[in-house]
Amino acid sequence: MNQTLAPPRRMLGRLRPPSDRSITVRAALLGALADGETRVRHPLDSDDAQAAMHCARALGAAVEFGEELVITGRGLRGLHAPAVPLHCDSSGTTMRLLAGLVAGLGFDCVIDGSPQLRRRPMRRISEPLTQMGARIGDVNGCAPLTLRAAALRGIDYSLPVASAQVKSAILLAGLNATGQTTTREPAPTRDHTERMLRAMGVDARTQGNTTTLTPPAALHAISLTAPGDFSSAAFFIVAGLLHPRADITLLDVGINPTRTGLLDALRMMGAAIAVENLSDEGGEPVAALRIQSTGLRGIEIAGDLTARMIDELPVLAVAATQARGVTVVRDAQELRVKESNRLEGLVAELRKLGAQIEATPDGFVVEGPTPLRGANVDGLGDHRMAMSLAAAALVATGETTLLGAECVAKTYPEFFADLERLMER
Ligand code: S3P
């Protein structure tokens, strides 16, 4: 599907972004291991969320999806071997967390996914899981993953890359291991797994970048409300700042500090973003964000800040094209192994719109401000690339045609309809 976009006269209104993908996926998988009914109000309905629910069902949990997501778990040792390979579609989070979850359950299974997911690196999880005693086969470090029944023991593992998925896979394997499991991260990453495990009664203690989990006797089912996904809100945050006549409010957005590096970066660039109605939903901070047009200036982003905005770097690159001066992003090599090679993709696609951007071995450099002009651009089958390019199109002169726009369904099926609601022509 191609989507044509042009700058609106104004951007105005209020909107709740779709619910958090990371939290919905975790609730489906952890809910399957819990005793009783785990309930999620406002679950995300997207390709990734459905992939996680499908796998939970295939392992024997009862999953009802509607206004509320209800997962009837089978207990820490009650799931059974799936009749067919567990298919994760294109959800890397589902695949990596699932590998940790099933590694110590005492049965064989195969975990597979789409051609896109089959290209993504899995040794980062099979290595630590193998150290724990898991028996995992892969194909050149990628899916399909073949797991054999094995008994696991806890490990103390220093992650070579900052990755919430790797950390989560190890902690989930630790649930069914003997002894404690400790993860040490090079930079803090999203901590939704730790928060949810604690809510389910697990002794999982975090100090700085280190988390230690003690295997529990059981996981208790919980009820939670999924907040709006900050990563989905990000496209409107940047579009609103860049558009010269914008005033938009994003409601119910999860602002867990491990996710909101983009807010800090944009503030360093000069943006005034108001955080209103701060509250707490199921152990996660939530707020409304008010965005108004702002002139930005270039900055340098590296280290922990890069890790806290890893999924928002594509849209940050769009913001940087309109900022005065140079923006440098470092420590972002991980962008090469996301749904697409985002470093190469950003350079290729944003240049078509007139941006001055270059890739470096571990990030990119953007010089601004440059006037953008409409062109044909490609989402490269990557939801975040497609939505970032859509945000760029709103400040480009003339029309932009986004090729392969359907990939937004991975996390945000209603993206173009929501965007339309905020645009005044
Ligand atoms: C996610 C972790 C991050 C992120 C991804 C979602 C998660 O991946 O990029 O979109 O829900 O745990 P990595 O663990 O590969 O950094």
PDB file of C-alpha atoms in Angstrom, residues 6-17 232-233 235-240 243 245-251 289 291 394 412 414-425:
ATOM      1  CA  ALA A   6       1.328  16.572   2.200  1.00  0.00           C
ATOM      2  CA  PRO A   7       1.868  19.236   4.869  1.00  0.00           C
ATOM      3  CA  PRO A   8      -1.350  20.301   6.602  1.00  0.00           C
ATOM      4  CA  ARG A   9      -2.153  23.972   7.250  1.00  0.00           C
ATOM      5  CA  ARG A  10      -2.201  23.245  10.980  1.00  0.00           C
ATOM      6  CA  MET A  11      -1.801  20.302  13.345  1.00  0.00           C
ATOM      7  CA  LEU A  12      -4.338  20.433  16.129  1.00  0.00           C
ATOM      8  CA  GLY A  13      -6.137  18.176  18.559  1.00  0.00           C
ATOM      9  CA  ARG A  14      -5.927  15.470  21.191  1.00  0.00           C
ATOM     10  CA  LEU A  15      -5.172  11.822  20.690  1.00  0.00           C
ATOM     11  CA  ARG A  16      -4.432   8.660  22.682  1.00  0.00           C
ATOM     12  CA  PRO A  17      -1.682   6.710  20.933  1.00  0.00           C
ATOM     13  CA  SER A 232       4.160   5.534  18.851  1.00  0.00           C
ATOM     14  CA  ALA A 233       3.570   8.976  20.403  1.00  0.00           C
ATOM     15  CA  PHE A 235       6.053  10.485  15.640  1.00  0.00           C
ATOM     16  CA  PHE A 236       3.440  13.051  16.666  1.00  0.00           C
ATOM     17  CA  ILE A 237       5.806  14.654  19.180  1.00  0.00           C
ATOM     18  CA  VAL A 238       8.329  15.369  16.435  1.00  0.00           C
ATOM     19  CA  ALA A 239       5.725  16.247  13.792  1.00  0.00           C
ATOM     20  CA  GLY A 240       4.121  18.736  16.217  1.00  0.00           C
ATOM     21  CA  HIS A 243       5.237  21.948  11.999  1.00  0.00           C
ATOM     22  CA  ARG A 245       1.434  25.806  13.353  1.00  0.00           C
ATOM     23  CA  ALA A 246       0.882  22.955  15.782  1.00  0.00           C
ATOM     24  CA  ASP A 247      -0.693  22.419  19.179  1.00  0.00           C
ATOM     25  CA  ILE A 248      -1.409  18.786  19.962  1.00  0.00           C
ATOM     26  CA  THR A 249      -1.945  16.850  23.172  1.00  0.00           C
ATOM     27  CA  LEU A 250      -1.123  13.161  23.455  1.00  0.00           C
ATOM     28  CA  LEU A 251      -3.080  11.436  26.192  1.00  0.00           C
ATOM     29  CA  LEU A 289       2.161  15.475  26.604  1.00  0.00           C
ATOM     30  CA  ILE A 291       3.401  19.670  21.939  1.00  0.00           C
ATOM     31  CA  LEU A 394       4.444  16.866   6.986  1.00  0.00           C
ATOM     32  CA  TYR A 412       0.273   1.080  14.971  1.00  0.00           C
ATOM     33  CA  GLU A 414      -4.415   3.139  12.859  1.00  0.00           C
ATOM     34  CA  PHE A 415      -1.443   5.444  12.317  1.00  0.00           C
ATOM     35  CA  PHE A 416      -2.614   7.152   9.119  1.00  0.00           C
ATOM     36  CA  ALA A 417      -6.196   7.549  10.380  1.00  0.00           C
ATOM     37  CA  ASP A 418      -4.903   9.129  13.609  1.00  0.00           C
ATOM     38  CA  LEU A 419      -2.549  11.402  11.696  1.00  0.00           C
ATOM     39  CA  GLU A 420      -5.441  12.521   9.509  1.00  0.00           C
ATOM     40  CA  ARG A 421      -7.429  13.464  12.639  1.00  0.00           C
ATOM     41  CA  LEU A 422      -4.679  15.851  13.739  1.00  0.00           C
ATOM     42  CA  MET A 423      -4.274  17.536  10.367  1.00  0.00           C
ATOM     43  CA  GLU A 424      -6.246  20.635   9.440  1.00  0.00           C
ATOM     44  CA  ARG A 425      -6.048  21.351   5.727  1.00  0.00           C
TER      45      ARG A 425
END
